[in-house]
DNA sequence: GGAGATTGGTTCAATGATTAGACTTATTTC
DNA sequence: GAAATAAGTCTAATCATTGAACCAATCTCC
């Protein structure tokens, strides 16, 4: 059967996975963050089958992550650009990049993130803005917010 | 045909997706971070088919993200606990949680991350440790590191 | 302006993966 | 010792993904 339906689960992570919980989808967004906009550019960059790319782009447009628009006035050729919602996925990709740099067995990190104005490498870390501490030094717990959804939905809350 | 093979692509994001680029996998890790360890606990929490859970857990153990060990000395029942490598996926899930809180159309964030010693809510943001600026204030670029892989592999670098 | 290449798809059959549900075996609990 | 629980495996059906072929616009270049 088809993939599990996650969009009704009352969990922000499940909701996010319902949109980008597919390897191709996140690779498309990665490329889009680097400025790729055209169908064939994605296809060549990712070596993704045309039909798969076609459905993924449609889904991302439907979810408001990409905006499809004609390359020129009245042109039938499209470009796909990230919306604000799509650009906000940057931290997800940064986190994946860092995990891969640390744990994938590559000889060296293939790319380095830099400040594009100064070309200085970035050293990105999750920090709690309240206490100033880094995430890795904090014992993280969670509080379940019971005010937001029905009791039935709560059973699916995480 | 089976899912695209990403493990040979010279990109840390693709390498990460090769391990966790599946919705079930990340939901399993989410639960594991909250302390879930047993097969049936995962199954009930996620409503995941047994066979699917079985293969996912095996794959995660093979990748060194989870460690499988007997519940007691000599017991045939297993518990699955995150390794260091697995716990390091925390930032990926934090990023997804925040994106879902912002962009999924839920009435309110279902959970709040807190410091478990003080119960204070956390306000986690990516910060560049060098300049002290927040990620969202930085124009991010990338530098491709050409010293690490062969020219042939470089064509697949992102 | 016409030939050929490029772009942006759709359609097709074959192959895998995912699923619900039945089944199994060992271990607890009562 | 009976029933319930835990941790899976097995099977058939269904669904998604894939490579390949096909197609209609559009663009380039002579």
mmCIF file with all atom_site columns, C-alpha atoms in Angstrom, chain B:
data_model
loop_
_atom_site.group_PDB
_atom_site.id
_atom_site.type_symbol
_atom_site.label_atom_id
_atom_site.label_alt_id
_atom_site.label_comp_id
_atom_site.label_asym_id
_atom_site.label_entity_id
_atom_site.label_seq_id
_atom_site.pdbx_PDB_ins_code
_atom_site.Cartn_x
_atom_site.Cartn_y
_atom_site.Cartn_z
_atom_site.occupancy
_atom_site.B_iso_or_equiv
_atom_site.pdbx_formal_charge
_atom_site.auth_seq_id
_atom_site.auth_comp_id
_atom_site.auth_asym_id
_atom_site.auth_atom_id
_atom_site.pdbx_PDB_model_num
ATOM 1   C CA . UNK B 1 1   ? 12.338 -0.486  -8.592  1.00 0.00 ? 1   UNK B CA 1
ATOM 2   C CA . UNK B 1 2   ? 13.945 0.006   -5.266  1.00 0.00 ? 2   UNK B CA 1
ATOM 3   C CA . UNK B 1 3   ? 14.848 3.331   -3.794  1.00 0.00 ? 3   UNK B CA 1
ATOM 4   C CA . UNK B 1 4   ? 17.680 5.307   -5.276  1.00 0.00 ? 4   UNK B CA 1
ATOM 5   C CA . UNK B 1 5   ? 21.114 4.462   -3.896  1.00 0.00 ? 5   UNK B CA 1
ATOM 6   C CA . UNK B 1 6   ? 22.494 7.585   -2.257  1.00 0.00 ? 6   UNK B CA 1
ATOM 7   C CA . UNK B 1 7   ? 25.372 6.154   -0.290  1.00 0.00 ? 7   UNK B CA 1
ATOM 8   C CA . UNK B 1 8   ? 27.876 6.648   -3.092  1.00 0.00 ? 8   UNK B CA 1
ATOM 9   C CA . UNK B 1 9   ? 27.068 10.323  -3.659  1.00 0.00 ? 9   UNK B CA 1
ATOM 10  C CA . UNK B 1 10  ? 29.773 12.650  -2.387  1.00 0.00 ? 10  UNK B CA 1
ATOM 11  C CA . UNK B 1 11  ? 27.452 14.874  -0.376  1.00 0.00 ? 11  UNK B CA 1
ATOM 12  C CA . UNK B 1 12  ? 26.963 14.817  3.371   1.00 0.00 ? 12  UNK B CA 1
ATOM 13  C CA . UNK B 1 13  ? 23.253 15.526  3.021   1.00 0.00 ? 13  UNK B CA 1
ATOM 14  C CA . UNK B 1 14  ? 22.762 12.622  0.630   1.00 0.00 ? 14  UNK B CA 1
ATOM 15  C CA . UNK B 1 15  ? 24.741 10.389  2.981   1.00 0.00 ? 15  UNK B CA 1
ATOM 16  C CA . UNK B 1 16  ? 22.490 11.397  5.851   1.00 0.00 ? 16  UNK B CA 1
ATOM 17  C CA . UNK B 1 17  ? 19.380 10.772  3.767   1.00 0.00 ? 17  UNK B CA 1
ATOM 18  C CA . UNK B 1 18  ? 20.702 7.330   2.894   1.00 0.00 ? 18  UNK B CA 1
ATOM 19  C CA . UNK B 1 19  ? 20.414 6.474   6.594   1.00 0.00 ? 19  UNK B CA 1
ATOM 20  C CA . UNK B 1 20  ? 17.392 8.480   7.733   1.00 0.00 ? 20  UNK B CA 1
ATOM 21  C CA . UNK B 1 21  ? 15.689 9.488   4.475   1.00 0.00 ? 21  UNK B CA 1
ATOM 22  C CA . UNK B 1 22  ? 12.488 7.685   5.287   1.00 0.00 ? 22  UNK B CA 1
ATOM 23  C CA . UNK B 1 23  ? 9.577  8.971   7.341   1.00 0.00 ? 23  UNK B CA 1
ATOM 24  C CA . UNK B 1 24  ? 9.290  5.903   9.572   1.00 0.00 ? 24  UNK B CA 1
ATOM 25  C CA . UNK B 1 25  ? 12.990 5.971   10.373  1.00 0.00 ? 25  UNK B CA 1
ATOM 26  C CA . UNK B 1 26  ? 12.917 9.504   11.716  1.00 0.00 ? 26  UNK B CA 1
ATOM 27  C CA . UNK B 1 27  ? 9.761  8.836   13.719  1.00 0.00 ? 27  UNK B CA 1
ATOM 28  C CA . UNK B 1 28  ? 11.469 5.826   15.301  1.00 0.00 ? 28  UNK B CA 1
ATOM 29  C CA . UNK B 1 29  ? 14.422 8.006   16.244  1.00 0.00 ? 29  UNK B CA 1
ATOM 30  C CA . UNK B 1 30  ? 12.068 10.651  17.605  1.00 0.00 ? 30  UNK B CA 1
ATOM 31  C CA . UNK B 1 31  ? 10.463 8.093   19.896  1.00 0.00 ? 31  UNK B CA 1
ATOM 32  C CA . UNK B 1 32  ? 13.861 6.681   20.855  1.00 0.00 ? 32  UNK B CA 1
ATOM 33  C CA . UNK B 1 33  ? 14.958 10.163  21.935  1.00 0.00 ? 33  UNK B CA 1
ATOM 34  C CA . UNK B 1 34  ? 11.919 10.253  24.249  1.00 0.00 ? 34  UNK B CA 1
ATOM 35  C CA . UNK B 1 35  ? 12.981 6.961   25.794  1.00 0.00 ? 35  UNK B CA 1
ATOM 36  C CA . UNK B 1 36  ? 11.083 4.344   23.800  1.00 0.00 ? 36  UNK B CA 1
ATOM 37  C CA . UNK B 1 37  ? 13.119 1.152   23.572  1.00 0.00 ? 37  UNK B CA 1
ATOM 38  C CA . UNK B 1 38  ? 10.873 -1.863  22.977  1.00 0.00 ? 38  UNK B CA 1
ATOM 39  C CA . UNK B 1 39  ? 9.482  -3.286  19.731  1.00 0.00 ? 39  UNK B CA 1
ATOM 40  C CA . UNK B 1 40  ? 5.857  -3.164  20.778  1.00 0.00 ? 40  UNK B CA 1
ATOM 41  C CA . UNK B 1 41  ? 6.232  0.272   22.289  1.00 0.00 ? 41  UNK B CA 1
ATOM 42  C CA . UNK B 1 42  ? 7.370  1.607   18.916  1.00 0.00 ? 42  UNK B CA 1
ATOM 43  C CA . UNK B 1 43  ? 4.649  -0.298  17.153  1.00 0.00 ? 43  UNK B CA 1
ATOM 44  C CA . UNK B 1 44  ? 1.835  1.058   19.280  1.00 0.00 ? 44  UNK B CA 1
ATOM 45  C CA . UNK B 1 45  ? 3.231  4.561   19.378  1.00 0.00 ? 45  UNK B CA 1
ATOM 46  C CA . UNK B 1 46  ? 3.666  4.824   15.623  1.00 0.00 ? 46  UNK B CA 1
ATOM 47  C CA . UNK B 1 47  ? 0.942  2.469   14.348  1.00 0.00 ? 47  UNK B CA 1
ATOM 48  C CA . UNK B 1 48  ? 3.628  1.044   12.092  1.00 0.00 ? 48  UNK B CA 1
ATOM 49  C CA . UNK B 1 49  ? 3.214  -2.413  10.513  1.00 0.00 ? 49  UNK B CA 1
ATOM 50  C CA . UNK B 1 50  ? 5.295  -5.068  12.241  1.00 0.00 ? 50  UNK B CA 1
ATOM 51  C CA . UNK B 1 51  ? 7.225  -6.037  9.151   1.00 0.00 ? 51  UNK B CA 1
ATOM 52  C CA . UNK B 1 52  ? 8.114  -2.436  8.372   1.00 0.00 ? 52  UNK B CA 1
ATOM 53  C CA . UNK B 1 53  ? 9.247  -1.781  11.937  1.00 0.00 ? 53  UNK B CA 1
ATOM 54  C CA . UNK B 1 54  ? 11.289 -4.952  11.869  1.00 0.00 ? 54  UNK B CA 1
ATOM 55  C CA . UNK B 1 55  ? 13.241 -3.955  8.758   1.00 0.00 ? 55  UNK B CA 1
ATOM 56  C CA . UNK B 1 56  ? 13.678 -0.342  9.931   1.00 0.00 ? 56  UNK B CA 1
ATOM 57  C CA . UNK B 1 57  ? 15.100 -1.405  13.288  1.00 0.00 ? 57  UNK B CA 1
ATOM 58  C CA . UNK B 1 58  ? 17.455 -3.855  11.589  1.00 0.00 ? 58  UNK B CA 1
ATOM 59  C CA . UNK B 1 59  ? 18.664 -1.155  9.183   1.00 0.00 ? 59  UNK B CA 1
ATOM 60  C CA . UNK B 1 60  ? 19.210 1.337   11.997  1.00 0.00 ? 60  UNK B CA 1
ATOM 61  C CA . UNK B 1 61  ? 21.188 -1.226  13.980  1.00 0.00 ? 61  UNK B CA 1
ATOM 62  C CA . UNK B 1 62  ? 23.236 -2.009  10.854  1.00 0.00 ? 62  UNK B CA 1
ATOM 63  C CA . UNK B 1 63  ? 23.968 1.689   10.442  1.00 0.00 ? 63  UNK B CA 1
ATOM 64  C CA . UNK B 1 64  ? 25.062 2.050   14.049  1.00 0.00 ? 64  UNK B CA 1
ATOM 65  C CA . UNK B 1 65  ? 22.251 4.442   14.963  1.00 0.00 ? 65  UNK B CA 1
ATOM 66  C CA . UNK B 1 66  ? 20.591 2.026   17.369  1.00 0.00 ? 66  UNK B CA 1
ATOM 67  C CA . UNK B 1 67  ? 22.123 -0.654  19.548  1.00 0.00 ? 67  UNK B CA 1
ATOM 68  C CA . UNK B 1 68  ? 20.144 -3.852  20.060  1.00 0.00 ? 68  UNK B CA 1
ATOM 69  C CA . UNK B 1 69  ? 20.675 -5.657  23.336  1.00 0.00 ? 69  UNK B CA 1
ATOM 70  C CA . UNK B 1 70  ? 18.795 -8.118  25.514  1.00 0.00 ? 70  UNK B CA 1
ATOM 71  C CA . UNK B 1 71  ? 16.464 -6.611  28.073  1.00 0.00 ? 71  UNK B CA 1
ATOM 72  C CA . UNK B 1 72  ? 18.037 -8.812  30.758  1.00 0.00 ? 72  UNK B CA 1
ATOM 73  C CA . UNK B 1 73  ? 20.977 -11.180 30.884  1.00 0.00 ? 73  UNK B CA 1
ATOM 74  C CA . UNK B 1 74  ? 20.212 -14.031 28.523  1.00 0.00 ? 74  UNK B CA 1
ATOM 75  C CA . UNK B 1 75  ? 16.738 -12.759 27.681  1.00 0.00 ? 75  UNK B CA 1
ATOM 76  C CA . UNK B 1 76  ? 15.530 -13.288 24.139  1.00 0.00 ? 76  UNK B CA 1
ATOM 77  C CA . UNK B 1 77  ? 13.662 -9.959  24.216  1.00 0.00 ? 77  UNK B CA 1
ATOM 78  C CA . UNK B 1 78  ? 15.470 -6.944  22.916  1.00 0.00 ? 78  UNK B CA 1
ATOM 79  C CA . UNK B 1 79  ? 15.616 -3.309  23.636  1.00 0.00 ? 79  UNK B CA 1
ATOM 80  C CA . UNK B 1 80  ? 16.843 -0.725  21.157  1.00 0.00 ? 80  UNK B CA 1
ATOM 81  C CA . UNK B 1 81  ? 18.789 2.252   22.449  1.00 0.00 ? 81  UNK B CA 1
ATOM 82  C CA . UNK B 1 82  ? 20.336 5.137   20.570  1.00 0.00 ? 82  UNK B CA 1
ATOM 83  C CA . UNK B 1 83  ? 24.081 5.203   20.159  1.00 0.00 ? 83  UNK B CA 1
ATOM 84  C CA . UNK B 1 84  ? 26.061 8.446   20.248  1.00 0.00 ? 84  UNK B CA 1
ATOM 85  C CA . UNK B 1 85  ? 25.648 8.506   16.467  1.00 0.00 ? 85  UNK B CA 1
ATOM 86  C CA . UNK B 1 86  ? 21.898 8.216   16.914  1.00 0.00 ? 86  UNK B CA 1
ATOM 87  C CA . UNK B 1 87  ? 21.610 10.856  19.625  1.00 0.00 ? 87  UNK B CA 1
ATOM 88  C CA . UNK B 1 88  ? 23.527 13.205  17.319  1.00 0.00 ? 88  UNK B CA 1
ATOM 89  C CA . UNK B 1 89  ? 20.446 13.242  15.081  1.00 0.00 ? 89  UNK B CA 1
ATOM 90  C CA . UNK B 1 90  ? 18.736 15.398  17.694  1.00 0.00 ? 90  UNK B CA 1
ATOM 91  C CA . UNK B 1 91  ? 19.376 18.667  15.815  1.00 0.00 ? 91  UNK B CA 1
ATOM 92  C CA . UNK B 1 92  ? 17.721 17.246  12.682  1.00 0.00 ? 92  UNK B CA 1
ATOM 93  C CA . UNK B 1 93  ? 14.590 16.530  14.687  1.00 0.00 ? 93  UNK B CA 1
ATOM 94  C CA . UNK B 1 94  ? 14.726 19.885  16.456  1.00 0.00 ? 94  UNK B CA 1
ATOM 95  C CA . UNK B 1 95  ? 14.875 21.592  13.064  1.00 0.00 ? 95  UNK B CA 1
ATOM 96  C CA . UNK B 1 96  ? 11.899 19.562  11.836  1.00 0.00 ? 96  UNK B CA 1
ATOM 97  C CA . UNK B 1 97  ? 9.959  20.256  15.026  1.00 0.00 ? 97  UNK B CA 1
ATOM 98  C CA . UNK B 1 98  ? 10.486 23.987  14.620  1.00 0.00 ? 98  UNK B CA 1
ATOM 99  C CA . UNK B 1 99  ? 9.530  23.956  10.946  1.00 0.00 ? 99  UNK B CA 1
ATOM 100 C CA . UNK B 1 100 ? 6.360  22.045  11.753  1.00 0.00 ? 100 UNK B CA 1
ATOM 101 C CA . UNK B 1 101 ? 5.537  24.409  14.613  1.00 0.00 ? 101 UNK B CA 1
ATOM 102 C CA . UNK B 1 102 ? 5.895  27.333  12.229  1.00 0.00 ? 102 UNK B CA 1
ATOM 103 C CA . UNK B 1 103 ? 4.368  26.003  9.030   1.00 0.00 ? 103 UNK B CA 1
ATOM 104 C CA . UNK B 1 104 ? 2.100  23.050  9.736   1.00 0.00 ? 104 UNK B CA 1
ATOM 105 C CA . UNK B 1 105 ? -1.418 24.174  10.336  1.00 0.00 ? 105 UNK B CA 1
ATOM 106 C CA . UNK B 1 106 ? -1.790 22.878  13.841  1.00 0.00 ? 106 UNK B CA 1
ATOM 107 C CA . UNK B 1 107 ? -3.787 24.897  16.346  1.00 0.00 ? 107 UNK B CA 1
ATOM 108 C CA . UNK B 1 108 ? -0.760 25.108  18.670  1.00 0.00 ? 108 UNK B CA 1
ATOM 109 C CA . UNK B 1 109 ? 2.646  23.435  19.041  1.00 0.00 ? 109 UNK B CA 1
ATOM 110 C CA . UNK B 1 110 ? 1.901  19.968  20.446  1.00 0.00 ? 110 UNK B CA 1
ATOM 111 C CA . UNK B 1 111 ? 5.057  19.857  22.547  1.00 0.00 ? 111 UNK B CA 1
ATOM 112 C CA . UNK B 1 112 ? 7.550  22.325  23.957  1.00 0.00 ? 112 UNK B CA 1
ATOM 113 C CA . UNK B 1 113 ? 11.208 21.470  24.427  1.00 0.00 ? 113 UNK B CA 1
ATOM 114 C CA . UNK B 1 114 ? 12.460 22.261  27.910  1.00 0.00 ? 114 UNK B CA 1
ATOM 115 C CA . UNK B 1 115 ? 15.589 22.036  30.015  1.00 0.00 ? 115 UNK B CA 1
ATOM 116 C CA . UNK B 1 116 ? 14.718 18.902  31.964  1.00 0.00 ? 116 UNK B CA 1
ATOM 117 C CA . UNK B 1 117 ? 16.515 20.093  35.102  1.00 0.00 ? 117 UNK B CA 1
ATOM 118 C CA . UNK B 1 118 ? 14.702 23.434  35.357  1.00 0.00 ? 118 UNK B CA 1
ATOM 119 C CA . UNK B 1 119 ? 11.646 22.735  33.179  1.00 0.00 ? 119 UNK B CA 1
ATOM 120 C CA . UNK B 1 120 ? 12.286 26.069  31.441  1.00 0.00 ? 120 UNK B CA 1
ATOM 121 C CA . UNK B 1 121 ? 11.263 26.237  27.769  1.00 0.00 ? 121 UNK B CA 1
ATOM 122 C CA . UNK B 1 122 ? 14.103 26.314  25.257  1.00 0.00 ? 122 UNK B CA 1
ATOM 123 C CA . UNK B 1 123 ? 14.429 28.861  22.464  1.00 0.00 ? 123 UNK B CA 1
ATOM 124 C CA . UNK B 1 124 ? 16.826 27.069  20.126  1.00 0.00 ? 124 UNK B CA 1
ATOM 125 C CA . UNK B 1 125 ? 18.401 28.903  17.200  1.00 0.00 ? 125 UNK B CA 1
ATOM 126 C CA . UNK B 1 126 ? 21.330 28.159  14.924  1.00 0.00 ? 126 UNK B CA 1
ATOM 127 C CA . UNK B 1 127 ? 24.123 30.581  15.763  1.00 0.00 ? 127 UNK B CA 1
ATOM 128 C CA . UNK B 1 128 ? 27.498 31.037  14.112  1.00 0.00 ? 128 UNK B CA 1
ATOM 129 C CA . UNK B 1 129 ? 29.938 30.506  16.957  1.00 0.00 ? 129 UNK B CA 1
ATOM 130 C CA . UNK B 1 130 ? 32.558 32.647  15.222  1.00 0.00 ? 130 UNK B CA 1
ATOM 131 C CA . UNK B 1 131 ? 30.538 35.810  14.708  1.00 0.00 ? 131 UNK B CA 1
ATOM 132 C CA . UNK B 1 132 ? 27.743 35.202  17.191  1.00 0.00 ? 132 UNK B CA 1
ATOM 133 C CA . UNK B 1 133 ? 25.096 35.925  14.589  1.00 0.00 ? 133 UNK B CA 1
ATOM 134 C CA . UNK B 1 134 ? 21.970 33.907  14.054  1.00 0.00 ? 134 UNK B CA 1
ATOM 135 C CA . UNK B 1 135 ? 21.733 31.750  10.925  1.00 0.00 ? 135 UNK B CA 1
ATOM 136 C CA . UNK B 1 136 ? 18.684 33.612  9.647   1.00 0.00 ? 136 UNK B CA 1
ATOM 137 C CA . UNK B 1 137 ? 20.700 36.863  9.577   1.00 0.00 ? 137 UNK B CA 1
ATOM 138 C CA . UNK B 1 138 ? 23.549 35.386  7.543   1.00 0.00 ? 138 UNK B CA 1
ATOM 139 C CA . UNK B 1 139 ? 23.667 35.176  3.728   1.00 0.00 ? 139 UNK B CA 1
ATOM 140 C CA . UNK B 1 140 ? 24.814 31.575  3.426   1.00 0.00 ? 140 UNK B CA 1
ATOM 141 C CA . UNK B 1 141 ? 27.065 30.438  0.607   1.00 0.00 ? 141 UNK B CA 1
ATOM 142 C CA . UNK B 1 142 ? 29.140 27.351  0.124   1.00 0.00 ? 142 UNK B CA 1
ATOM 143 C CA . UNK B 1 143 ? 32.662 26.476  -0.735  1.00 0.00 ? 143 UNK B CA 1
ATOM 144 C CA . UNK B 1 144 ? 33.256 23.212  -2.587  1.00 0.00 ? 144 UNK B CA 1
ATOM 145 C CA . UNK B 1 145 ? 36.216 21.325  -1.214  1.00 0.00 ? 145 UNK B CA 1
ATOM 146 C CA . UNK B 1 146 ? 38.068 19.815  -4.143  1.00 0.00 ? 146 UNK B CA 1
ATOM 147 C CA . UNK B 1 147 ? 40.819 18.155  -2.156  1.00 0.00 ? 147 UNK B CA 1
ATOM 148 C CA . UNK B 1 148 ? 38.762 15.327  -0.794  1.00 0.00 ? 148 UNK B CA 1
ATOM 149 C CA . UNK B 1 149 ? 37.572 13.214  -3.674  1.00 0.00 ? 149 UNK B CA 1
ATOM 150 C CA . UNK B 1 150 ? 38.388 12.136  -7.191  1.00 0.00 ? 150 UNK B CA 1
ATOM 151 C CA . UNK B 1 151 ? 37.482 14.302  -10.151 1.00 0.00 ? 151 UNK B CA 1
ATOM 152 C CA . UNK B 1 152 ? 34.825 11.806  -11.188 1.00 0.00 ? 152 UNK B CA 1
ATOM 153 C CA . UNK B 1 153 ? 33.159 11.981  -7.801  1.00 0.00 ? 153 UNK B CA 1
ATOM 154 C CA . UNK B 1 154 ? 33.411 15.759  -7.801  1.00 0.00 ? 154 UNK B CA 1
ATOM 155 C CA . UNK B 1 155 ? 30.807 15.936  -10.520 1.00 0.00 ? 155 UNK B CA 1
ATOM 156 C CA . UNK B 1 156 ? 28.345 14.624  -7.978  1.00 0.00 ? 156 UNK B CA 1
ATOM 157 C CA . UNK B 1 157 ? 29.397 17.014  -5.221  1.00 0.00 ? 157 UNK B CA 1
ATOM 158 C CA . UNK B 1 158 ? 27.051 19.543  -3.826  1.00 0.00 ? 158 UNK B CA 1
#
